[in-house]
Amino acid sequence: MRITIFVVTLLTSVPVLVQAANTTAEQIRSAAASFLDEFSKQQADNGFEVIHKTGRLDSRLALATCNAPLDVSFSGDPWKTTQPTLQVSCRGERPWRMFLNASVSITGEGLVAARPLARGERVMANMIETDSVVVNATRKGVINNVDQLVGMEMRRGVNAGTLMTPDLLSAPAAVTRGDHVIITARSGNFSVNSRGKAMADAGVGDQVLVENLSSSRTVKALVTAPGQVEIPM
């Protein structure tokens, strides 16, 4: 009878011991919070303020024991969303991974329109000012260097205070329809120049049809600089 009681007691205690060793929701939440704290400190050194909060986890969650520190990383770009997802994983003997929602707000100086800007208007430095903005509130990216804005053209009109993002801008045309251009036919280090006329507007890096004024032939060329195009020989 004593043997039977001992066996029953031992068997019923095993699940308790295993569950106690499992990775708990609190451990996962703690690892995620530590990761976000470190991210916040790194961004503070760059002049950004980060406010964060981890998502909710079922307190009954229990994953396999991890005999190594938990790895936490962003599964996407935290600079393009205020609701990034964290990947928490174990690289121990019994590897696993899971995903945890988080709320991350990154505030810092951003470049905004100092006044209303019209479509097609060429951007100048005095049209731009800095303001405190949540820089990851847009998925379109943020421009932090005013030199990247000066000389660009507005794709659409915006109001004063609008955050400047890459989708609002386009490079001005390096050649316009009817412009006379220099056509360079290149093969290795050898090149021949001729005069031509652009058949459409195009920016640097774009292809455009040009008419060779000597031969009256129309060719497709690559715009390499204002007033200059290139074709392979």
Short mmCIF file of C-alpha atoms in Angstrom, two decimals:
data_model
loop_
_atom_site.label_atom_id
_atom_site.label_comp_id
_atom_site.label_asym_id
_atom_site.label_seq_id
_atom_site.Cartn_x
_atom_site.Cartn_y
_atom_site.Cartn_z
CA MET A 1 0.00 0.00 0.00
CA ARG A 2 2.86 2.38 0.80
CA ILE A 3 4.42 1.70 -2.60
CA THR A 4 1.19 2.54 -4.41
CA ILE A 5 0.80 5.82 -2.57
CA PHE A 6 4.40 6.77 -3.34
CA VAL A 7 3.98 6.15 -7.08
CA VAL A 8 0.76 8.15 -7.29
CA THR A 9 2.33 11.04 -5.43
CA LEU A 10 5.38 11.06 -7.70
CA LEU A 11 3.34 10.99 -10.91
CA THR A 12 1.07 13.83 -9.88
CA SER A 13 4.03 16.03 -8.95
CA VAL A 14 5.81 15.76 -12.31
CA PRO A 15 3.57 18.17 -14.31
CA VAL A 16 3.96 20.79 -11.58
CA LEU A 17 7.75 20.63 -11.76
CA VAL A 18 7.74 20.83 -15.58
CA GLN A 19 5.33 23.76 -15.68
CA ALA A 20 7.36 25.65 -13.08
CA ALA A 21 10.38 25.42 -15.40
CA ASN A 22 8.51 26.61 -18.49
CA THR A 23 9.09 30.07 -20.00
CA THR A 24 6.23 32.17 -18.67
CA ALA A 25 4.33 35.12 -20.09
CA GLU A 26 5.95 37.36 -17.49
CA GLN A 27 9.45 36.33 -18.59
CA ILE A 28 8.56 37.04 -22.22
CA ARG A 29 7.04 40.40 -21.35
CA SER A 30 10.11 41.30 -19.26
CA ALA A 31 12.50 40.41 -22.10
CA ALA A 32 10.45 42.50 -24.55
CA ALA A 33 10.37 45.47 -22.17
CA SER A 34 14.14 45.30 -21.68
CA PHE A 35 14.65 45.24 -25.45
CA LEU A 36 12.44 48.32 -25.90
CA ASP A 37 14.18 50.11 -23.03
CA GLU A 38 17.52 49.57 -24.75
CA PHE A 39 16.08 50.77 -28.07
CA SER A 40 14.82 53.90 -26.29
CA LYS A 41 18.27 54.62 -24.83
CA GLN A 42 19.94 54.23 -28.22
CA GLN A 43 17.50 56.64 -29.87
CA ALA A 44 17.81 59.14 -27.01
CA ASP A 45 21.51 59.43 -27.90
CA ASN A 46 20.37 60.48 -31.39
CA GLY A 47 17.94 63.10 -30.11
CA PHE A 48 14.72 61.05 -30.25
CA GLU A 49 12.26 60.34 -27.45
CA VAL A 50 10.71 56.88 -27.48
CA ILE A 51 7.58 55.93 -25.54
CA HIS A 52 6.76 52.23 -25.66
CA LYS A 53 4.42 49.63 -24.26
CA THR A 54 4.30 45.88 -24.83
CA GLY A 55 1.10 44.15 -25.86
CA ARG A 56 -0.95 41.93 -23.59
CA LEU A 57 -0.15 38.25 -23.12
CA ASP A 58 -2.29 35.51 -21.64
CA SER A 59 -0.86 34.96 -18.17
CA ARG A 60 -1.45 31.22 -18.63
CA LEU A 61 0.99 31.11 -21.55
CA ALA A 62 3.84 28.65 -20.97
CA LEU A 63 6.42 27.73 -23.57
CA ALA A 64 9.26 25.24 -23.44
CA THR A 65 12.08 26.03 -21.04
CA CYS A 66 14.79 28.15 -22.65
CA ASN A 67 18.30 27.45 -21.40
CA ALA A 68 19.60 30.60 -23.15
CA PRO A 69 18.66 34.28 -22.88
CA LEU A 70 15.56 35.14 -24.91
CA ASP A 71 16.21 36.92 -28.22
CA VAL A 72 13.97 39.90 -29.02
CA SER A 73 13.92 41.84 -32.28
CA PHE A 74 11.60 43.94 -34.41
CA SER A 75 9.97 41.87 -37.15
CA GLY A 76 9.47 45.05 -39.21
CA ASP A 77 10.78 48.61 -39.40
CA PRO A 78 9.83 50.52 -36.20
CA TRP A 79 10.51 53.81 -38.03
CA LYS A 80 7.52 53.27 -40.30
CA THR A 81 4.82 52.26 -37.82
CA THR A 82 3.75 53.04 -34.27
CA GLN A 83 2.46 49.46 -33.86
CA PRO A 84 5.49 47.25 -34.59
CA THR A 85 5.57 43.53 -33.92
CA LEU A 86 8.29 41.99 -31.77
CA GLN A 87 9.70 38.54 -32.41
CA VAL A 88 10.65 36.72 -29.22
CA SER A 89 12.61 33.52 -29.72
CA CYS A 90 14.61 30.87 -27.90
CA ARG A 91 17.74 29.39 -29.42
CA GLY A 92 18.23 26.84 -26.68
CA GLU A 93 17.97 23.07 -26.84
CA ARG A 94 14.21 23.33 -27.49
CA PRO A 95 13.97 26.34 -29.84
CA TRP A 96 10.75 28.25 -30.37
CA ARG A 97 9.57 31.69 -31.40
CA MET A 98 6.49 33.82 -30.94
CA PHE A 99 5.27 37.30 -31.86
CA LEU A 100 4.19 40.07 -29.54
CA ASN A 101 2.46 43.34 -30.43
CA ALA A 102 3.91 46.58 -29.12
CA SER A 103 3.19 50.30 -29.19
CA VAL A 104 6.21 52.47 -30.01
CA SER A 105 6.12 56.25 -30.51
CA ILE A 106 9.34 57.91 -31.73
CA THR A 107 9.29 61.70 -31.37
CA GLY A 108 11.96 63.99 -32.75
CA GLU A 109 12.66 66.87 -35.08
CA GLY A 110 11.22 66.52 -38.56
CA LEU A 111 11.21 68.76 -41.61
CA VAL A 112 7.84 70.35 -42.36
CA ALA A 113 6.51 72.90 -44.83
CA ALA A 114 6.93 76.42 -43.46
CA ARG A 115 4.06 77.62 -45.65
CA PRO A 116 1.59 76.14 -48.14
CA LEU A 117 3.46 74.64 -51.10
CA ALA A 118 1.89 74.24 -54.52
CA ARG A 119 2.17 71.34 -56.92
CA GLY A 120 5.23 71.75 -59.17
CA GLU A 121 6.80 74.36 -56.89
CA ARG A 122 10.59 74.11 -56.58
CA VAL A 123 11.58 73.67 -52.93
CA MET A 124 13.96 76.22 -51.36
CA ALA A 125 15.54 76.17 -47.91
CA ASN A 126 13.36 79.02 -46.59
CA MET A 127 10.24 76.98 -47.39
CA ILE A 128 11.21 74.34 -44.81
CA GLU A 129 11.37 74.43 -41.02
CA THR A 130 11.84 71.91 -38.23
CA ASP A 131 9.15 70.82 -35.79
CA SER A 132 8.67 68.12 -33.17
CA VAL A 133 6.79 65.25 -34.81
CA VAL A 134 6.09 61.55 -34.29
CA VAL A 135 8.47 60.44 -36.99
CA ASN A 136 7.22 56.84 -37.20
CA ALA A 137 3.57 57.85 -37.62
CA THR A 138 3.93 57.55 -41.40
CA ARG A 139 4.88 54.50 -43.44
CA LYS A 140 6.34 56.74 -46.14
CA GLY A 141 9.60 57.54 -44.39
CA VAL A 142 10.95 60.81 -43.05
CA ILE A 143 13.53 63.19 -44.55
CA ASN A 144 15.95 64.57 -41.94
CA ASN A 145 18.38 66.46 -44.19
CA VAL A 146 17.16 69.70 -45.75
CA ASP A 147 19.72 69.28 -48.56
CA GLN A 148 17.63 66.34 -49.78
CA LEU A 149 14.69 68.72 -50.26
CA VAL A 150 16.25 71.79 -51.82
CA GLY A 151 15.83 71.79 -55.59
CA MET A 152 13.15 69.10 -55.62
CA GLU A 153 9.65 69.70 -57.01
CA MET A 154 6.39 69.15 -55.18
CA ARG A 155 4.29 66.33 -56.63
CA ARG A 156 1.18 67.79 -54.99
CA GLY A 157 0.25 70.78 -52.93
CA VAL A 158 0.51 70.64 -49.12
CA ASN A 159 -0.49 72.84 -46.21
CA ALA A 160 1.90 74.57 -43.81
CA GLY A 161 3.14 72.15 -41.15
CA THR A 162 2.92 69.08 -43.42
CA LEU A 163 5.69 66.57 -42.70
CA MET A 164 7.95 66.25 -45.74
CA THR A 165 8.12 62.66 -46.97
CA PRO A 166 9.74 61.18 -50.11
CA ASP A 167 6.40 60.56 -51.81
CA LEU A 168 5.70 64.31 -51.88
CA LEU A 169 8.76 65.09 -53.99
CA SER A 170 10.13 64.42 -57.45
CA ALA A 171 13.42 65.31 -59.07
CA PRO A 172 13.09 68.17 -61.56
CA ALA A 173 13.39 67.27 -65.24
CA ALA A 174 16.97 67.31 -66.46
CA VAL A 175 15.70 67.66 -70.02
CA THR A 176 12.35 68.88 -71.31
CA ARG A 177 10.53 68.21 -74.55
CA GLY A 178 12.13 70.19 -77.36
CA ASP A 179 15.42 70.84 -75.53
CA HIS A 180 18.62 70.51 -77.51
CA VAL A 181 20.86 67.91 -75.84
CA ILE A 182 24.32 66.43 -76.30
CA ILE A 183 24.13 62.76 -77.31
CA THR A 184 27.15 60.71 -76.26
CA ALA A 185 27.60 57.35 -77.98
CA ARG A 186 29.97 55.38 -75.75
CA SER A 187 31.88 52.12 -76.05
CA GLY A 188 34.37 51.54 -73.25
CA ASN A 189 36.75 54.51 -73.16
CA PHE A 190 35.79 55.61 -76.68
CA SER A 191 32.93 58.07 -77.20
CA VAL A 192 31.42 60.24 -79.94
CA ASN A 193 29.24 63.29 -79.34
CA SER A 194 26.44 64.65 -81.50
CA ARG A 195 23.55 67.06 -81.08
CA GLY A 196 19.99 65.96 -80.56
CA LYS A 197 16.54 67.07 -79.49
CA ALA A 198 14.57 65.58 -76.57
CA MET A 199 11.14 64.22 -77.45
CA ALA A 200 9.84 64.26 -73.84
CA ASP A 201 10.59 65.43 -70.31
CA ALA A 202 12.90 63.21 -68.25
CA GLY A 203 15.01 63.28 -65.11
CA VAL A 204 18.53 62.02 -64.47
CA GLY A 205 18.52 58.22 -64.69
CA ASP A 206 15.41 58.12 -66.88
CA GLN A 207 15.31 56.96 -70.48
CA VAL A 208 14.03 59.35 -73.13
CA LEU A 209 13.59 59.39 -76.89
CA VAL A 210 15.87 61.87 -78.65
CA GLU A 211 16.16 62.84 -82.30
CA ASN A 212 19.69 62.93 -83.68
CA LEU A 213 19.79 66.25 -85.55
CA SER A 214 22.51 65.01 -87.92
CA SER A 215 20.84 61.76 -89.02
CA SER A 216 17.20 62.59 -88.16
CA ARG A 217 17.05 59.17 -86.46
CA THR A 218 15.16 58.76 -83.17
CA VAL A 219 16.96 56.75 -80.50
CA LYS A 220 16.35 55.82 -76.88
CA ALA A 221 18.95 57.37 -74.57
CA LEU A 222 19.73 57.55 -70.85
CA VAL A 223 19.69 60.99 -69.23
CA THR A 224 23.03 61.39 -67.40
CA ALA A 225 22.92 65.11 -66.51
CA PRO A 226 20.96 68.23 -67.44
CA GLY A 227 21.12 68.53 -71.22
CA GLN A 228 23.14 65.33 -71.65
CA VAL A 229 22.10 61.83 -72.72
CA GLU A 230 24.02 58.67 -73.50
CA ILE A 231 23.53 55.67 -75.76
CA PRO A 232 25.65 52.50 -76.08
CA MET A 233 27.56 51.94 -79.32
#
